[in-house]
Structures are given as C-alpha cells and as structure tokens.
Short mmCIF file of C-alpha atoms in Angstrom, two decimals:
data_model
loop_
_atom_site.label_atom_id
_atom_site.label_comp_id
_atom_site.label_asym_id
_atom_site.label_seq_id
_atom_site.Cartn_x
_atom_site.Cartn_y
_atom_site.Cartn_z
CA UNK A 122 38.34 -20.79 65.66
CA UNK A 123 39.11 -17.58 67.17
CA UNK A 124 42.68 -16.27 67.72
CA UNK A 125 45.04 -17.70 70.37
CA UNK A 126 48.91 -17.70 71.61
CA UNK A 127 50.40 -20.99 71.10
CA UNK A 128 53.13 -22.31 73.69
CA UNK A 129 54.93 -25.39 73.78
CA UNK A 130 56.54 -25.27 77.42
CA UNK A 131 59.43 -27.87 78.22
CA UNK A 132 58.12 -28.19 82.00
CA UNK A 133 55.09 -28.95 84.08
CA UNK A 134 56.34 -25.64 85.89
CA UNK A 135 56.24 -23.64 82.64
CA UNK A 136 53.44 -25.26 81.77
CA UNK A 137 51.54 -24.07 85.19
CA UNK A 138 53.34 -20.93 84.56
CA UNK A 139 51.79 -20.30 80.95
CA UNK A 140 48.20 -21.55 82.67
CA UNK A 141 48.46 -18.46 84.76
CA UNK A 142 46.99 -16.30 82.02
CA UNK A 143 43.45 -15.83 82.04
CA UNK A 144 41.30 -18.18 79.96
CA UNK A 145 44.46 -20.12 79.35
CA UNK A 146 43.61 -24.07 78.33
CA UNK A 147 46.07 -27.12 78.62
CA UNK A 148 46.34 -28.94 74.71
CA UNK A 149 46.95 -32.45 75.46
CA UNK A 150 45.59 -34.69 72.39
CA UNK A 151 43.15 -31.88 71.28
CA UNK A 152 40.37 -34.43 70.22
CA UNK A 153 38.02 -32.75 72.12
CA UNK A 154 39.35 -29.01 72.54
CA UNK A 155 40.02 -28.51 68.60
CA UNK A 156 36.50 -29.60 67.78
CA UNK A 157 35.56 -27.39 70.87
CA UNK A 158 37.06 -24.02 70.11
CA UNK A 159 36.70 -24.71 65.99
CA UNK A 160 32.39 -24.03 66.89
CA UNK A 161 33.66 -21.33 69.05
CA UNK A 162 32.20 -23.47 71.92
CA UNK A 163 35.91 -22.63 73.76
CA UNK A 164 38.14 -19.71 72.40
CA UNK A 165 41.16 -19.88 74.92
CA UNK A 166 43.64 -16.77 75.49
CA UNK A 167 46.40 -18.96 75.53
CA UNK A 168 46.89 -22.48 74.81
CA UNK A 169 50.13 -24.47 76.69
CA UNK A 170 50.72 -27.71 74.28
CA UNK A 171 52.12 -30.35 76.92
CA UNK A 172 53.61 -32.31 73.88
CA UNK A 173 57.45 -31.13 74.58
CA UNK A 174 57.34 -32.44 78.02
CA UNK A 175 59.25 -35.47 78.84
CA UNK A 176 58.33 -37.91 80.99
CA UNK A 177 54.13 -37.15 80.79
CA UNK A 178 53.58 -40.22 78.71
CA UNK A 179 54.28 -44.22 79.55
CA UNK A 180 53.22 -47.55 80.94
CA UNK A 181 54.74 -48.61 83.94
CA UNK A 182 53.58 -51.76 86.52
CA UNK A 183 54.70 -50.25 90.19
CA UNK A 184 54.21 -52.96 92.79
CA UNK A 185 50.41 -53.80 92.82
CA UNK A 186 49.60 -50.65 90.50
CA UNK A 187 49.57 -49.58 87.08
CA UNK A 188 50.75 -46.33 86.51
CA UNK A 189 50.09 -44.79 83.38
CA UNK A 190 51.51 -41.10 82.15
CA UNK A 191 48.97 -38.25 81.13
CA UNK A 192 49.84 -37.93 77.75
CA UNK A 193 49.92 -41.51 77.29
CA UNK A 194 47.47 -41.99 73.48
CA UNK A 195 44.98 -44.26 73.63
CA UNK A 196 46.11 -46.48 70.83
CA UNK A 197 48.60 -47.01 73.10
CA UNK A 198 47.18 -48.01 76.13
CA UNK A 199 45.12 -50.38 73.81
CA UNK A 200 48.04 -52.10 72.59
CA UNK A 201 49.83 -52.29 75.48
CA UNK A 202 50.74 -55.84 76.74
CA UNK A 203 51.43 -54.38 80.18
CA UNK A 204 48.24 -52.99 80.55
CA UNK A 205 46.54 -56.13 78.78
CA UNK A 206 48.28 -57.98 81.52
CA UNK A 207 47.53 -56.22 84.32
CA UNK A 208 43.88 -54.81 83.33
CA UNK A 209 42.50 -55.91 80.77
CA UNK A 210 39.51 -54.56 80.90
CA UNK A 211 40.60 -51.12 80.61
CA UNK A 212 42.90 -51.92 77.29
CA UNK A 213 39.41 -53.05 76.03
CA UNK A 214 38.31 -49.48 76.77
CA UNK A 215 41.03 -47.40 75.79
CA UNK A 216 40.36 -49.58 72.40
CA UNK A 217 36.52 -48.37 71.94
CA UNK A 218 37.69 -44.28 72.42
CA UNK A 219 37.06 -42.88 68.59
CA UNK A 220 38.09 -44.51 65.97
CA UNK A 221 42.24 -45.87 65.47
CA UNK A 222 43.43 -42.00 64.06
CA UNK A 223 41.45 -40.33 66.80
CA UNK A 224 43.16 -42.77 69.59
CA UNK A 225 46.62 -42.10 67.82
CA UNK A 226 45.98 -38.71 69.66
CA UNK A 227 43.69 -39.04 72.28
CA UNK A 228 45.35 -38.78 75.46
CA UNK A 229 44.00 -40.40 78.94
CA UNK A 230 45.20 -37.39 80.71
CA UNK A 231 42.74 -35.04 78.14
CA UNK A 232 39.94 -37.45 78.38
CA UNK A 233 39.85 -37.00 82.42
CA UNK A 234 40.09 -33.43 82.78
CA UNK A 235 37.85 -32.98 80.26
CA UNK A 236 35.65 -34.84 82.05
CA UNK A 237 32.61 -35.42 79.20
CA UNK A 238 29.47 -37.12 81.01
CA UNK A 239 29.84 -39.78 77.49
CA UNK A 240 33.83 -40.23 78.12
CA UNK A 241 34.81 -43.90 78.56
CA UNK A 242 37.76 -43.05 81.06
CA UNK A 243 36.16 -41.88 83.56
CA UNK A 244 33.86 -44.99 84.09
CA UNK A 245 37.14 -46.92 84.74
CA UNK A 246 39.02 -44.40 86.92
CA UNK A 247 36.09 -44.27 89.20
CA UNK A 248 35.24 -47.68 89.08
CA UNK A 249 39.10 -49.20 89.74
CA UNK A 250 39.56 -46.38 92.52
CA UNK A 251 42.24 -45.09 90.31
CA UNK A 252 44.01 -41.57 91.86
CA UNK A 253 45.20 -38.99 89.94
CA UNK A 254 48.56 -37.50 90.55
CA UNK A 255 48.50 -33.84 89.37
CA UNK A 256 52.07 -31.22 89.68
CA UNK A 257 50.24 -30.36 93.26
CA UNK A 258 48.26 -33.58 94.96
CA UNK A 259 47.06 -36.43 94.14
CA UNK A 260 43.28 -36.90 93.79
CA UNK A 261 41.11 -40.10 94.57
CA UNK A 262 39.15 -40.43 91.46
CA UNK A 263 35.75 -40.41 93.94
CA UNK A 264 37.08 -37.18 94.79
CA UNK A 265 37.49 -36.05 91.03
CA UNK A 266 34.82 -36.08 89.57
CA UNK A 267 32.59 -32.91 89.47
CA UNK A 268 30.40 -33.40 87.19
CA UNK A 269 29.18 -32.53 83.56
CA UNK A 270 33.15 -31.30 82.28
CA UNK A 271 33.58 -30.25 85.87
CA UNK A 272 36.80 -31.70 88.19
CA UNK A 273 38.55 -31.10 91.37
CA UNK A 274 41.30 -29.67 88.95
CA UNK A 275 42.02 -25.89 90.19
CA UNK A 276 43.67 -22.92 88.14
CA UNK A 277 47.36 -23.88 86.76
CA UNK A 278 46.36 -27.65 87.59
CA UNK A 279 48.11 -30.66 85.29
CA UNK A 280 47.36 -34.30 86.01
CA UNK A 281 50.83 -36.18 85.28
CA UNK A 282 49.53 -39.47 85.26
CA UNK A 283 46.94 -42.01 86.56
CA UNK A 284 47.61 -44.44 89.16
CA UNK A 285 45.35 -47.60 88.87
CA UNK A 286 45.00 -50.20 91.47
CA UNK A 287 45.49 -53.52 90.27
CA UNK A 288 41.87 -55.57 90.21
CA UNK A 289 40.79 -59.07 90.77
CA UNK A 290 38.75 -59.08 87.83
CA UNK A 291 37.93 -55.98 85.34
CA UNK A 292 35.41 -55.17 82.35
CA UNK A 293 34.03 -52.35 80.80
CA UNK A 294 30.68 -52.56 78.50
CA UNK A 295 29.93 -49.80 76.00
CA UNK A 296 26.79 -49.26 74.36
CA UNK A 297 27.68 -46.89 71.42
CA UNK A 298 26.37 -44.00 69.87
CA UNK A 299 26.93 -44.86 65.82
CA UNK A 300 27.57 -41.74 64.93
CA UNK A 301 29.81 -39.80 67.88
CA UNK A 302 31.14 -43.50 68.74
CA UNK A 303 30.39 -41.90 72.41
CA UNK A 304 28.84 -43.77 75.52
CA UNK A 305 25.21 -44.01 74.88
CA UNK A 306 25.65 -46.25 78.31
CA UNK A 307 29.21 -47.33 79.26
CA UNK A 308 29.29 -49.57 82.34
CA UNK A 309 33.04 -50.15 83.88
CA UNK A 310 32.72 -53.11 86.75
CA UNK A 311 35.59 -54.04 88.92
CA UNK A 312 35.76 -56.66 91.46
CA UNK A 313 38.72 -55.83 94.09
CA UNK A 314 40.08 -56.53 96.98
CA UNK A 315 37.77 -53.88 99.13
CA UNK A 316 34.45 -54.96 97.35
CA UNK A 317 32.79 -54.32 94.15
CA UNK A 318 32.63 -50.83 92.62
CA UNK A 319 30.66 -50.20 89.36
CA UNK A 320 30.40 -47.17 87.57
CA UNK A 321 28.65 -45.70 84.76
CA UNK A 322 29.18 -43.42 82.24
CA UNK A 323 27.23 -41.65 79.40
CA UNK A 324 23.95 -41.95 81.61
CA UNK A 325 24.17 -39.56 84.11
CA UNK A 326 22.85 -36.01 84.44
CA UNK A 327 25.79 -35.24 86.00
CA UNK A 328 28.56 -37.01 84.43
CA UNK A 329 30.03 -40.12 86.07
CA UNK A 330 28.58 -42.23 89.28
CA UNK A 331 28.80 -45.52 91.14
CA UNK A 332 25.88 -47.64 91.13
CA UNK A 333 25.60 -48.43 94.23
CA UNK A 334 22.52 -51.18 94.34
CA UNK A 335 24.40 -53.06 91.78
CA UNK A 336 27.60 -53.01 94.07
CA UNK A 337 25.61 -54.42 96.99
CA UNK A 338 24.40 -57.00 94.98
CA UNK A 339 26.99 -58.32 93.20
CA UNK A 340 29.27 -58.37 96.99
CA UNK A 341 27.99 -61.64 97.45
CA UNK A 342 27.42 -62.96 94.21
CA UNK A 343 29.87 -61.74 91.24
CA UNK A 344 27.58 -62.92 88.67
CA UNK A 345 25.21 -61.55 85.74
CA UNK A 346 22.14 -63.20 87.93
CA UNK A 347 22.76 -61.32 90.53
CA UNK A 348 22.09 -58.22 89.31
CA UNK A 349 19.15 -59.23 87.05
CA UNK A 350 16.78 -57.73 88.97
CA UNK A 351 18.53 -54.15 90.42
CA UNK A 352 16.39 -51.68 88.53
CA UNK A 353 18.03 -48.43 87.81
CA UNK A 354 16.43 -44.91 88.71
CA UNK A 355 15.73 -43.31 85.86
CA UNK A 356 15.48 -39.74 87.44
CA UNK A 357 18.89 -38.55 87.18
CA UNK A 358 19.38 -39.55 83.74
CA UNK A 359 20.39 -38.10 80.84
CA UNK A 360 17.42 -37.54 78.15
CA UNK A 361 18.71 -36.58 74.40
CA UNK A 362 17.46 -37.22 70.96
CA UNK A 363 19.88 -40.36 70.82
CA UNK A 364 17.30 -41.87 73.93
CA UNK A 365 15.60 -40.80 77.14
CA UNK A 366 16.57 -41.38 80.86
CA UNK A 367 14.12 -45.17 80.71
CA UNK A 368 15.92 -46.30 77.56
CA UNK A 369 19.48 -45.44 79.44
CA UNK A 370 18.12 -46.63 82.41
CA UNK A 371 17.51 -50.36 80.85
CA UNK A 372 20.31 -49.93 78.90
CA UNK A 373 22.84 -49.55 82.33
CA UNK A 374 20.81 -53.00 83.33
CA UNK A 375 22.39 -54.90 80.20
CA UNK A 376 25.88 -53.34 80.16
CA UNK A 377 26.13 -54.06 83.70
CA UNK A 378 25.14 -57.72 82.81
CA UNK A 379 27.40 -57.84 80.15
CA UNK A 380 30.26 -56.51 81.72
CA UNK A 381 29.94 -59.09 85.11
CA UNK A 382 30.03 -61.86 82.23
CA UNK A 383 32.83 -60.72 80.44
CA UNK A 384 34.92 -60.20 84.14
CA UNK A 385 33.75 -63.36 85.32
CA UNK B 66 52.05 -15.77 63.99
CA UNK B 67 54.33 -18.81 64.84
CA UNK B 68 57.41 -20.38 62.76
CA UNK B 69 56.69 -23.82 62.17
CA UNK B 70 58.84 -26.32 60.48
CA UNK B 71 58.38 -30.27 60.21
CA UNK B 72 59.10 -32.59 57.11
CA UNK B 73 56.79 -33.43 54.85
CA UNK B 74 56.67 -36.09 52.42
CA UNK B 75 60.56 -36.67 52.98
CA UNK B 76 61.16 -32.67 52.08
CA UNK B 77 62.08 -30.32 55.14
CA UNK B 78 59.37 -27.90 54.91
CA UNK B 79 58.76 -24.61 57.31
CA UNK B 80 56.41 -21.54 57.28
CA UNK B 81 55.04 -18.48 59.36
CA UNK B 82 51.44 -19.28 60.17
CA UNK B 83 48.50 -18.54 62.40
CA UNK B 84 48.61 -20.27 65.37
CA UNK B 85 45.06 -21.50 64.54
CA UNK B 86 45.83 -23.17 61.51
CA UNK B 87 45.17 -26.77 61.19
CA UNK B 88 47.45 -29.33 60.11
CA UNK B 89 45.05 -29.70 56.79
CA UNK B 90 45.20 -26.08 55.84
CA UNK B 91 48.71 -26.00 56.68
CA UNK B 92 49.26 -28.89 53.68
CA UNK B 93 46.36 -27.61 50.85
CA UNK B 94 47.09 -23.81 51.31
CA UNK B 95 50.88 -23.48 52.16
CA UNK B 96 52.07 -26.17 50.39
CA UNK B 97 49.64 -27.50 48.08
CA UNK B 98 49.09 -30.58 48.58
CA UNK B 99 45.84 -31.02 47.59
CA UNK B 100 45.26 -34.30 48.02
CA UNK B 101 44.26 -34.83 51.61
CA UNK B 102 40.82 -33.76 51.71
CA UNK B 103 38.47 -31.95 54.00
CA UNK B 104 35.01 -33.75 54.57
CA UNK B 105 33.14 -32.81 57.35
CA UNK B 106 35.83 -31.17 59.17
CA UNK B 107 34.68 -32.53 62.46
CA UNK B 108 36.97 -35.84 62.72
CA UNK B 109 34.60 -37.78 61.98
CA UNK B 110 34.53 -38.86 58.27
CA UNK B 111 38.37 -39.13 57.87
CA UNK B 112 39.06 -37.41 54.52
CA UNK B 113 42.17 -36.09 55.84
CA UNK B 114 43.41 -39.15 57.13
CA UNK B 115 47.61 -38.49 56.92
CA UNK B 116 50.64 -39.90 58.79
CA UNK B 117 52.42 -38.02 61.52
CA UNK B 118 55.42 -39.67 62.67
CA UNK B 119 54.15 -42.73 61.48
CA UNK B 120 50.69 -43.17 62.60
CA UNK B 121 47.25 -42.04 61.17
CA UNK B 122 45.96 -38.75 62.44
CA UNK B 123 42.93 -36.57 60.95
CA UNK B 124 44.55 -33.34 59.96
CA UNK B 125 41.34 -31.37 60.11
CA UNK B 126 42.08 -31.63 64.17
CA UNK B 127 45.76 -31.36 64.46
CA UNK B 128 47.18 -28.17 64.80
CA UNK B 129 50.13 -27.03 62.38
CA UNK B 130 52.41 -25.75 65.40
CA UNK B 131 51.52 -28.68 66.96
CA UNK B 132 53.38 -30.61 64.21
CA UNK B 133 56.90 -29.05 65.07
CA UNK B 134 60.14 -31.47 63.82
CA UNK B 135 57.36 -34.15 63.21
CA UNK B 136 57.56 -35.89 59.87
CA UNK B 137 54.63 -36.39 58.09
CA UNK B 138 53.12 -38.37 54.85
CA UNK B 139 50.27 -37.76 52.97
CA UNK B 140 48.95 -39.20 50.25
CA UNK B 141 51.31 -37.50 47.21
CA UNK B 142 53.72 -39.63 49.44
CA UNK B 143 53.31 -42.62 49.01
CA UNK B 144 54.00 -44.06 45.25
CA UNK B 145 57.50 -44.03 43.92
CA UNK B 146 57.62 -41.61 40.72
CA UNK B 147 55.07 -42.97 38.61
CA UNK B 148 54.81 -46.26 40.28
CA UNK B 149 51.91 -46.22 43.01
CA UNK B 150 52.32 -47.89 45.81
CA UNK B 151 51.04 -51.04 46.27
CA UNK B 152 47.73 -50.08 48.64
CA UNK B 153 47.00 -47.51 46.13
CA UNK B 154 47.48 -49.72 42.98
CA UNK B 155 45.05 -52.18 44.80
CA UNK B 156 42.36 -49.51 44.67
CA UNK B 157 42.71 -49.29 41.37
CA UNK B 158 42.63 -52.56 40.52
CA UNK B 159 39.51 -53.24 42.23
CA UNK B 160 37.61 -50.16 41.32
CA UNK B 161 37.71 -49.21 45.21
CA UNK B 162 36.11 -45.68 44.53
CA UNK B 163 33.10 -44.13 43.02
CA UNK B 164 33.40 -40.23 43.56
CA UNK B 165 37.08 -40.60 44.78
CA UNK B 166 36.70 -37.88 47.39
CA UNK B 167 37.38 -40.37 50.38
CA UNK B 168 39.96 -42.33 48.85
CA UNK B 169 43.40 -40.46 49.63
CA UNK B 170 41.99 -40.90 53.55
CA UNK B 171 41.41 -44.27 53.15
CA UNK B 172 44.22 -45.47 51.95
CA UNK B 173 45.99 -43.74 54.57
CA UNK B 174 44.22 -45.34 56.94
CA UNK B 175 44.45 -48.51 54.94
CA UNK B 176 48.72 -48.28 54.95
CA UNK B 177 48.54 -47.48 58.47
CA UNK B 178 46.31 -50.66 59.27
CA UNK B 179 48.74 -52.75 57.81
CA UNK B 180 51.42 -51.39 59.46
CA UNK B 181 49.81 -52.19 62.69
CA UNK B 182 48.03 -55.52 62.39
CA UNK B 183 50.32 -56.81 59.45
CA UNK B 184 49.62 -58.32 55.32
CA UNK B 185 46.87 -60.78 56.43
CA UNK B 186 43.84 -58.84 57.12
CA UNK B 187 40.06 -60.44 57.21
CA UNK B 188 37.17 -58.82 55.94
CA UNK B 189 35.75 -58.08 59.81
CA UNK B 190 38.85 -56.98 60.87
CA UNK B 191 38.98 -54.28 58.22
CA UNK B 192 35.65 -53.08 58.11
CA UNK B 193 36.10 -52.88 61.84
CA UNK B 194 39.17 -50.48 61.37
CA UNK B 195 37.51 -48.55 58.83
CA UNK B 196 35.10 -46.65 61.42
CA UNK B 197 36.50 -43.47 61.48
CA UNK B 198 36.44 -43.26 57.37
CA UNK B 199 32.88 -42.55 55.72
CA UNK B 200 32.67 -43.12 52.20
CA UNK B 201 28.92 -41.16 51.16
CA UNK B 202 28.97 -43.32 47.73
CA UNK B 203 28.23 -46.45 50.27
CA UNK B 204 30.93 -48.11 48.05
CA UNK B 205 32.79 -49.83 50.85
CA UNK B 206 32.91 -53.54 49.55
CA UNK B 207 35.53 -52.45 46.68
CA UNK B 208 37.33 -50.56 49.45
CA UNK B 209 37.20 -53.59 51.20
CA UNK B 210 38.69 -55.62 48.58
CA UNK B 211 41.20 -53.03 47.57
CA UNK B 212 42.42 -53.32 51.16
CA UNK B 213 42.83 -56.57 51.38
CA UNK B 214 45.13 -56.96 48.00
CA UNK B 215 46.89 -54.09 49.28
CA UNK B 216 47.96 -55.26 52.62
CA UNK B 217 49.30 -58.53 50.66
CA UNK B 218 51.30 -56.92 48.51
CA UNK B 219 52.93 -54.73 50.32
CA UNK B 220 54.48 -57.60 51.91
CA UNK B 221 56.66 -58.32 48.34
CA UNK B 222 56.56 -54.86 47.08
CA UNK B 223 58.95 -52.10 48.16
CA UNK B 224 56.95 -48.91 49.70
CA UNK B 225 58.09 -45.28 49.84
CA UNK B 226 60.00 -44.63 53.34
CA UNK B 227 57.83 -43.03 55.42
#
C-alpha cells in the first residue's frame, strides 16, 4: 500500500472539505478500497474515513419509502426487520454481499459509488428506481450509473443515503462466483406501481442495465413463463475466464426466471 | 504517523503508527499478539477473523486508525486464565484442526455466529456461515462438529466479556 494522510472528519462538510485534495478517496467500509490500494491498484493522497459522522448510517420507513443511511453495513440491512418488511428482496441481497465479516463492514453507500460491474447493489437501486441523496442533489439511480466503477458522483461528492421506493413485489437472483462470492449474473426484478423494471448485474460490459425485453414481457404477465422465451444479446457482455458473454447471456435467462418465481 | 488508541482484549492499548497499517499488523507487530493469523491477506480466507466492537471483521482489511476507541477481541481473548472458552475447548475436543493455522479465525467466526443466530446451530446453517473461512487441510467436518458443541455450551458456560 503506498503512503497516505488519514482523516476522520466529524462532518459531511469536512468531509467534502478533506475531498478537495487531489487524488483524495472517501473510506466508507473499505472492502473494496483496502484490497484496491493494498495491489497498488488505487494509492490515494488523502483518505477522509466517514466513520465519525453521525447520522450517515440507519433504517428508516418514510411514508411509502425506505430510506436507508450510506454507511449503513450490510449485515445490517440483512437483518433488518424493517427492511425484511418492506423489501424483502433486497435484505436477501444485502445477505449474499461477501461473506458475514466482510458484510459487518461493507457499507451500501461504498458498494454504490464504487460502482463494480459484479456489485449486487446496484442491480437493486436501478431496478427499484431507488435515488440517491448525496450533500449536493439527489440522483435517480437511472441517472447514476456510469458505468464500469464510473457514477454521476462529481469531485467532493458523498451519497448520505439511499431512498428506495416501496415495491409491489421484489427479488433478486445471484448466480455466484465461488471464489470472489461476486455476481457471475445477478438479476434484481421489481414489479411496481409504474411497471416492471429488471436489472442486471455482473453481465454487462458496462456495469449495470435494465433489460428491457424482459420488462415488456413480464408487463402483462408477472410470471417465469413469460419470459421463457426473451433471449438475451450476448454482444455487450462481459467475457472472463470465470465464462463468456453466451454463458452470461443464458445465465441472465435463468436468474431472471428465478427471481419472477421467488417475487411471485 | 497517526496516534491510535482502542482497547484490546479488555486492556486500553495506544500507539504511533503508519497510517497504512492494518488492523492485523497493528495486533502481531505492536502488540504481539500472534495469534490472529494472516492467510491470503486478501479477505478472503479469514485467518484473521477478530471482533471489533463485537462483531467479526478480517483484520487483514481494517485499518488500525480506523479502529479508534473501538474495543476489540482476538483470539488470546477469549479463555479465562487457563480455562478456554467453551468454543475453543470444543475444538479440542473434537480434533477440529489439522495444521491449526485457520483455527484462531474460525473460532472467531464460530463465537460470533453464535452470538448472532444463538446455541442451536444445524450443520447447513454452519457450513453456510463458514464461507468466508478456508481451511487448506479440507478438515471442515471436525470444525463442523467443534462448532456445534461449542455453540451449546456456551449457553451453560460463562465466556470472557467481550
């Protein structure tokens, strides 16, 4: 790991403050960024710990949303009876991130600015129509997105939490890597009030996307049958040594089945 | 270089360090605590499995300053004097280690298991929450076993605070 200033600001303005300072990074759960900078892969000038903070982390139900903070772990988000209540589907996720001492720092916040094309989070933001509230806007999660690690997140930038639209019906699908415990495929489907969105993760070339045949065809018909025969464009797909873009391509197929069966 | 101080093991502890030292080094090379391990040093194989403010963590991707007023446990924790504690007596009982490396990881993981999902534990449900510990002797059905004693008696046994 090469050198860097530590700083444990008290304030989201501090905190913006400290992020002035070129190559400065935000620390939220470090899960990725440690890992990151210890191959050298990211050696930040400075980097501005949000852990002193108050008020960055916890679940909240606010009128037909569920708001959760940026520094909120994923361990807890999994355990969470309010969000098992309210979305289900997405305590399911938050419980498939690592492994339980990796989610005991993980933070949802981290996991969307970071923005990895195999992150589970960003299947359900994009999918629910989540918006994320940062110390300067808020941000439709369509919007977000910019692909591989790449956001609408500008210079001095800190999402404070994650605002979550409360579904019908909710499920997320993961197809895991063994190893990494990453998105090989991760499908998040959500049936809401404005139509069906479905989005997939750990496939794309460029991170994140809605699929939007399956969302057509699922509009009428919320079930696994309907969506049987929707083939998925390989083109666009990620190709590794874990599988190539026509093994993720059938792989978003079955997901996508599975997780219409388990929202159903 | 950076003051850091947090508790450790129940002993207020505090040191000048690099910025970039981990949580791991912070515990084998200040204070000597040898007994959380480093595996693969990527978070994957969870040798250095320890307890910050309660919960598991992997040390090898923590940092030190990070740690500030937190208190942590690691394995030298855990037994009372010379009686082990009742997770790690349960590994010995059932032989649940070949090369030992993984084991003080494990049964931090195991202690914090229990703590979450309480003394009655079934085979698939600890297996399950063993993912983010490798053991390279493939010895995981003692482990298994060992876990399951343990999480029973620690219902009737007294445990170190954490």
């Amino acid at each position: 790991m090469h050198a860097f200033e530590y700083a444990a600001p008290a304030s989201v303005a501090d905190a913006a403050a400290a992020l002035a300072n070129e190559d400065a990074k935000v620390l939220a759960g470090g899960q990725t960024l440690l890992p990151t900078m210890k191959q050298r892969l990211a050696a930040p000038s400075v980097l501005v710990d949000l852990r002193k903070i108050d008020g960055l982390s916890g679940i909240s139900r606010e009128g037909d949303a569920l708001v959760i903070g940026a520094m909120t772990r994923h361990a807890d988000v999994a355990a969470s009876k309010v969000v098992q209540d309210a979305i289900p589907g997405l305590a399911a996720l938050a419980a498939l991130i690592g492994d339980p001492a990796v989610r005991h720092r993980g933070t949802i916040g981290g996991s969307l600015a970071n923005n990895d094309p195999a992150a589970d989070y960003p299947a359900a933001a994009l999918a629910l129509g989540a918006t994320i509230v940062t110390n300067k806007r808020e941000i439709a999660a369509g919007d977000f997105f910019k692909g591989l690690f790449e956001t609408a997140l500008e210079d001095g930038e800190i999402i404070t939490k994650v605002k979550f639209p409360l579904p019908e019906k909710s499920a997320y699908e993961k197809f895991r890597n063994p190893a990494s415990r990453y998105a090989m495929v991760g499908v998040f489907v959500a049936k809401t009030k404005a139509g069906v969105r479905v989005a997939v993760t750990g496939a794309g070339s460029s991170g994140v996307f809605r699929h939007a045949a399956m969302e057509a065809a699922l509009a009428g018909n919320f079930s696994p049958a309907a969506i049987a025969g929707v083939k998925t464009d390989a083109s666009g797909l990620l190709s590794d040594l874990h599988g190539d873009a026509d093994y993720r391509a059938h792989l978003v197929g079955v997901m996508a089945r599975r997780a219409v069966e388990a929202a159903a | 270089m950076v003051q850091v101080a947090m508790t450790v093991n129940g002993k207020a502890v505090s040191a000048n360090v690099d910025s970039r030292t981990l949580l791991v080094q912070f515990l084998r090379e200040n204070l000597r605590l040898t007994g959380t391990h480093v595996g693969c040093d990527t978070s994957q194989c969870g040798a250095c499995v320890v307890h910050v403010d309660g919960k598991a963590i992997k040390s090898c991707t923590t940092l030190a300053v990070a740690c500030e007023g937190a208190s942590v446990t690691t394995i030298e924790g855990l037994a009372h004097g010379t009686k082990l504690h009742p997770m790690q007596q349960a590994f010995q009982d059932n032989h649940g280690l070949q090369c030992g490396f993984c084991t003080p990881g494990m049964i931090m993981t195991a202690v914090d298991l229990v703590n979450r999902k309480g003394n009655a534990l079934d085979e698939a449900t600890i297996r399950h929450e063993l993912e983010g510990n490798i053991c390279r002797c493939t010895g995981y059905h003692n482990i298994v076993k060992s876990i399951a004693q343990g999480a029973r008696e620690m219902a009737t046994q007294p445990q170190a605070a954490e």
